[in-house]
XYZ file of C-alpha atoms in Angstrom:
371
model
C 0.100 0.077 0.113
C 3.067 2.415 1.177
C 4.244 1.963 -2.603
C 1.628 2.865 -4.651
C 0.926 6.215 -2.039
C 4.206 6.541 -2.815
C 4.114 5.859 -6.916
C 1.251 7.988 -6.994
C 3.223 10.831 -5.593
C 6.205 10.691 -7.428
C 4.077 10.783 -10.723
C 2.043 13.823 -9.233
C 5.129 15.567 -8.675
C 6.949 14.645 -12.193
C 3.539 16.022 -13.746
C 3.818 19.209 -11.017
C 7.113 20.211 -12.199
C 6.773 19.834 -16.846
C 3.909 22.994 -15.506
C 5.955 25.241 -13.831
C 8.871 24.612 -16.544
C 6.336 25.012 -20.173
C 5.378 28.365 -18.223
C 8.529 30.000 -17.128
C 8.875 32.765 -19.330
C 11.765 32.846 -22.407
C 14.743 34.500 -21.388
C 13.531 37.744 -23.437
C 10.230 39.510 -22.688
C 8.796 41.916 -24.794
C 7.083 44.976 -24.993
C 3.475 44.205 -26.807
C 1.420 47.248 -27.461
C -1.342 44.949 -29.582
C -4.111 48.140 -29.652
C -1.991 50.255 -32.205
C -2.035 46.578 -34.165
C -4.017 46.588 -37.069
C -4.184 43.292 -38.387
C -5.813 42.335 -42.235
C -5.683 38.421 -41.774
C -4.806 37.849 -45.510
C -1.980 36.437 -47.587
C 1.227 36.919 -47.490
C 2.621 40.571 -49.404
C 5.623 39.482 -51.389
C 6.042 35.856 -53.340
C 9.157 33.484 -51.801
C 12.026 34.580 -54.322
C 10.899 38.341 -53.704
C 12.257 38.558 -50.192
C 14.368 41.004 -49.678
C 18.436 40.115 -48.167
C 18.516 43.400 -46.406
C 15.498 45.695 -44.582
C 16.635 49.364 -46.412
C 19.224 50.556 -48.066
C 22.054 52.233 -46.178
C 21.956 55.406 -48.313
C 17.906 55.765 -46.857
C 18.306 55.043 -43.470
C 20.914 57.635 -43.491
C 18.174 59.864 -44.333
C 15.661 58.819 -41.961
C 14.530 56.062 -43.896
C 10.838 56.680 -43.882
C 10.111 54.308 -46.947
C 11.322 50.958 -47.838
C 9.514 47.898 -50.540
C 9.316 44.250 -50.274
C 7.623 42.361 -53.902
C 4.549 45.243 -55.603
C 4.406 46.996 -51.583
C 5.747 50.024 -50.001
C 5.888 50.759 -46.279
C 5.912 54.238 -45.203
C 5.096 56.776 -41.901
C 1.877 58.405 -43.078
C 2.849 61.532 -41.082
C 1.872 60.743 -37.226
C -0.599 58.564 -38.050
C 1.514 55.555 -38.239
C 2.377 52.985 -40.561
C 0.400 52.139 -44.235
C 1.307 49.811 -46.851
C 0.822 50.690 -50.560
C 0.269 48.075 -53.298
C 2.305 50.282 -56.489
C 0.750 47.617 -59.159
C -2.431 48.642 -57.902
C -2.618 51.775 -55.558
C -4.719 49.416 -52.792
C -3.413 51.310 -49.294
C -3.754 50.133 -45.960
C -2.984 50.206 -42.038
C -0.450 48.436 -40.225
C -0.268 50.167 -37.296
C -1.013 53.467 -35.670
C 2.591 53.744 -34.534
C 5.365 56.343 -34.802
C 8.647 56.515 -35.412
C 10.973 56.156 -38.565
C 13.715 54.060 -40.019
C 11.762 51.254 -41.204
C 12.817 47.950 -43.091
C 10.667 45.436 -44.469
C 12.582 41.830 -44.542
C 10.341 38.983 -44.730
C 6.706 38.599 -43.087
C 8.148 41.670 -40.600
C 7.684 45.401 -40.797
C 11.441 46.795 -37.857
C 11.371 50.843 -37.346
C 12.636 52.880 -34.429
C 10.089 54.123 -32.732
C 9.204 57.385 -31.101
C 9.692 57.800 -27.255
C 11.568 61.239 -27.423
C 15.481 60.712 -27.292
C 17.271 61.786 -30.485
C 19.991 59.987 -29.188
C 18.740 56.280 -28.132
C 16.707 54.538 -29.685
C 13.823 51.173 -28.942
C 13.779 48.596 -31.927
C 10.141 47.655 -33.146
C 8.915 44.963 -35.305
C 5.289 44.677 -36.423
C 3.530 41.852 -39.236
C 3.225 43.014 -42.022
C -0.194 41.817 -41.612
C -0.614 44.227 -38.879
C -0.420 41.332 -35.803
C 1.879 41.016 -33.430
C 3.259 44.490 -32.539
C 6.532 44.089 -30.282
C 9.759 45.572 -29.293
C 12.842 43.710 -29.811
C 15.325 45.736 -28.371
C 15.793 49.210 -27.011
C 19.213 51.117 -26.046
C 20.026 51.514 -29.548
C 22.583 54.233 -30.123
C 22.580 57.436 -32.508
C 24.182 60.696 -32.682
C 21.039 61.932 -33.959
C 22.475 66.131 -33.319
C 23.171 68.447 -36.187
C 23.970 68.082 -40.023
C 25.263 64.458 -37.908
C 23.783 61.412 -39.634
C 24.236 57.896 -38.239
C 21.837 55.078 -37.863
C 20.131 53.328 -35.944
C 20.424 49.817 -36.912
C 20.330 47.608 -40.096
C 19.033 44.376 -40.875
C 20.313 41.811 -43.555
C 19.637 38.337 -44.239
C 18.998 37.277 -40.805
C 20.945 39.485 -38.503
C 20.596 42.997 -37.158
C 23.331 45.256 -36.816
C 23.525 48.428 -34.123
C 25.838 50.285 -31.774
C 25.213 50.078 -28.333
C 26.956 50.530 -24.485
C 28.146 47.795 -22.710
C 28.698 48.052 -19.365
C 32.725 45.594 -19.227
C 32.942 43.892 -15.693
C 35.305 46.818 -14.445
C 32.777 49.100 -14.674
C 33.707 51.106 -17.739
C 31.362 51.732 -20.624
C 31.885 51.172 -24.358
C 30.689 51.411 -27.107
C 30.532 48.365 -29.190
C 29.396 47.742 -33.073
C 26.748 44.815 -31.639
C 24.851 42.150 -34.116
C 21.882 40.020 -33.008
C 19.588 37.557 -34.672
C 15.892 38.667 -35.754
C 14.268 37.779 -32.200
C 16.604 39.938 -30.682
C 18.559 36.933 -29.039
C 21.938 36.407 -29.030
C 23.320 39.746 -29.123
C 26.531 39.685 -28.899
C 29.863 42.833 -30.046
C 31.656 42.908 -33.009
C 34.300 46.099 -32.303
C 34.332 49.236 -30.941
C 32.751 52.296 -32.702
C 31.315 55.355 -31.819
C 28.610 55.040 -34.060
C 26.450 52.984 -36.481
C 26.066 54.353 -40.260
C 24.548 51.529 -42.395
C 24.474 48.380 -43.183
C 25.101 47.014 -47.093
C 24.989 43.558 -48.967
C 28.624 43.432 -48.456
C 29.649 45.950 -45.843
C 29.275 47.374 -41.993
C 29.776 51.035 -41.901
C 30.877 52.972 -38.719
C 32.211 56.113 -37.863
C 35.703 55.397 -35.387
C 37.684 58.073 -33.785
C 41.431 58.229 -33.825
C 42.547 58.690 -29.952
C 45.817 59.771 -30.835
C 45.593 62.186 -33.355
C 42.375 63.699 -32.383
C 40.576 62.995 -35.421
C 37.335 60.948 -36.625
C 37.499 57.628 -38.718
C 35.288 56.532 -40.695
C 36.159 52.689 -41.188
C 34.144 49.118 -43.410
C 34.078 45.087 -41.967
C 33.423 43.140 -44.755
C 30.144 41.388 -43.861
C 31.126 37.981 -44.162
C 33.076 37.443 -40.815
C 36.651 38.297 -42.675
C 39.475 39.169 -40.507
C 38.820 42.550 -38.727
C 42.088 43.876 -40.096
C 40.887 43.660 -43.414
C 38.742 47.352 -42.431
C 38.751 50.493 -45.501
C 39.448 54.126 -43.424
C 37.518 55.499 -45.439
C 37.752 59.418 -45.137
C 40.057 62.396 -46.835
C 40.112 66.174 -47.839
C 39.257 66.067 -51.487
C 41.614 67.739 -54.137
C 39.966 69.330 -57.303
C 40.354 67.478 -60.326
C 41.794 64.348 -58.948
C 42.277 61.337 -57.228
C 43.412 60.968 -53.268
C 45.954 58.726 -51.846
C 45.137 57.482 -48.762
C 48.573 57.697 -47.095
C 48.942 54.754 -44.080
C 51.437 56.696 -41.779
C 50.025 57.907 -39.071
C 51.532 61.999 -39.470
C 49.977 62.319 -42.845
C 46.967 60.394 -43.057
C 43.940 62.587 -44.381
C 41.328 64.450 -41.607
C 37.724 63.621 -41.866
C 34.706 66.291 -41.327
C 31.882 64.165 -41.295
C 29.156 66.943 -41.163
C 27.118 66.736 -43.579
C 25.632 64.197 -45.741
C 26.591 61.742 -47.358
C 25.640 58.287 -48.738
C 26.663 54.767 -49.223
C 25.539 51.715 -51.312
C 27.478 48.593 -51.581
C 31.266 48.875 -50.862
C 31.308 52.899 -51.840
C 31.072 55.580 -49.904
C 30.190 58.779 -50.996
C 30.768 62.112 -49.551
C 30.976 66.661 -49.676
C 34.288 67.741 -48.998
C 35.319 71.102 -49.716
C 32.931 72.100 -52.415
C 33.282 68.656 -54.087
C 31.605 65.435 -54.355
C 33.662 62.031 -53.512
C 33.816 58.929 -53.922
C 35.561 56.151 -51.522
C 35.758 51.891 -52.213
C 36.258 49.880 -49.284
C 38.546 47.600 -51.961
C 41.904 48.564 -50.532
C 42.859 50.933 -53.820
C 44.311 53.615 -51.941
C 42.906 56.039 -53.657
C 39.654 58.378 -53.548
C 37.834 59.202 -56.563
C 36.851 63.224 -56.253
C 34.075 64.349 -58.873
C 35.140 68.264 -59.185
C 32.332 69.033 -61.462
C 29.546 68.052 -59.328
C 29.015 71.246 -56.818
C 26.478 71.235 -54.750
C 24.256 72.979 -52.721
C 22.738 71.532 -49.430
C 24.528 68.667 -49.756
C 21.682 66.693 -48.953
C 22.210 63.454 -51.180
C 21.435 59.232 -52.029
C 23.082 57.140 -54.464
C 21.733 54.440 -55.858
C 22.136 52.287 -59.172
C 25.008 55.294 -60.213
C 22.584 58.106 -59.571
C 23.182 60.915 -57.814
C 19.693 62.665 -55.462
C 20.276 65.882 -54.332
C 19.754 69.197 -54.444
C 21.101 71.520 -56.965
C 18.396 74.761 -57.195
C 16.077 71.920 -56.488
C 15.837 68.549 -56.187
C 18.095 66.988 -59.634
C 18.963 63.417 -59.776
C 22.664 62.868 -62.017
C 23.810 59.916 -63.622
C 27.016 59.642 -62.024
C 28.393 57.800 -65.220
C 27.427 60.508 -67.359
C 27.002 63.269 -65.371
C 23.811 63.973 -67.016
C 21.847 65.924 -65.309
C 17.434 66.483 -64.502
C 15.724 69.145 -63.058
C 12.645 66.768 -60.905
C 11.651 70.280 -58.847
C 12.206 72.898 -57.511
C 11.234 71.367 -54.091
C 13.538 72.323 -51.328
C 14.159 68.461 -50.144
C 15.604 66.779 -47.762
C 15.574 62.911 -46.467
C 15.621 61.889 -50.209
C 14.783 58.672 -50.377
C 15.123 55.858 -52.950
C 13.568 51.911 -53.108
C 13.099 51.452 -56.904
C 14.014 53.409 -59.831
C 10.497 54.840 -60.775
C 9.820 56.694 -57.830
C 11.498 59.508 -55.540
C 10.388 60.071 -51.869
C 11.511 63.164 -50.055
C 10.096 65.074 -47.730
C 10.530 68.962 -47.397
C 8.245 71.763 -45.720
C 4.774 70.948 -46.579
C 5.361 67.104 -45.945
C 6.103 63.660 -47.034
C 5.885 63.466 -51.046
C 6.558 60.449 -54.498
C 7.430 62.145 -57.881
C 8.427 59.991 -60.783
C 12.655 60.112 -61.628
C 11.577 62.407 -64.838
C 10.099 64.436 -63.028
C 5.709 63.647 -63.296
C 2.916 62.177 -61.573
C 4.186 64.078 -58.045
C 2.042 62.968 -55.157
C 1.721 64.527 -51.339
C 1.998 61.097 -48.902
C 1.935 62.713 -45.511
C 1.090 65.903 -44.195
C 4.214 66.619 -42.030
C 5.745 63.873 -39.989
């Protein structure tokens, strides 16, 4: 009899233990805000072959990233009303969430964005399904220097990783900032290399700011995305010299100072920036040269480079083919936050709101009031 009672007791304890284990929270609890989700209960927005490899271009992220595209759908912030999606073929528009933010990316079934929290330099990364379900926070404390004329990115989504800059407390109590990576669900965050701030991720490289304490100067660096040696880092900053390429000296006393306090653009392995009234191109290919494009003079140097074309301001919004220098005047807008997601449209902000216009200057449309 005692054996029977003991057997029942053991079975009861095993069942109780299993129930307790199954109810334990995961290693990361997400903030959730279902009140601002707008579920749609529909099929996927994209075909498998249309899935993005990168959530948004580094060039767009440096320009606020108010719009992203995957397949036939464009996702953008509708002013202070949240995120909407629009089918570029049919024109169908649907609300996704009423949450307000910026730096939007789309990869697979999820939209990622920085939620506005009233702090210019620290961000909360949130995600929501493209059908309006499952609004939740992925990570917080992402660092981005958003001071005047300082353009950085809070994060970049590439393939199955999220890249960002974050302050990490060391074992001795010191706090250091690192370029980091984590899984798409916010798990397994780990530092990659010390950095001042994160600039952006492309299909091939991670771009970030560093600081040379010994010589008191800013540096822009590129790290291969394929996990190659950390020694393979290109230093991408220099004085521009009109009309000629610029060699990159490696000795500490002659390495050129780089003051990246104006707009610049990143695409692939290439950094474009504006220096001494000149448009400059630098590649992370160890060629030890910068190419100075002296016949492109910009007024206010807001820029976005897409598909070998520069979109910028020059007596209004213009596009310039970098190979031929062909200039197309788009309109007279005093545009900023220029975003490009395909070969058809230019998205931009101005004092009156958020707009798009065809890359031939036609079909202008206002998408939202002031953002």
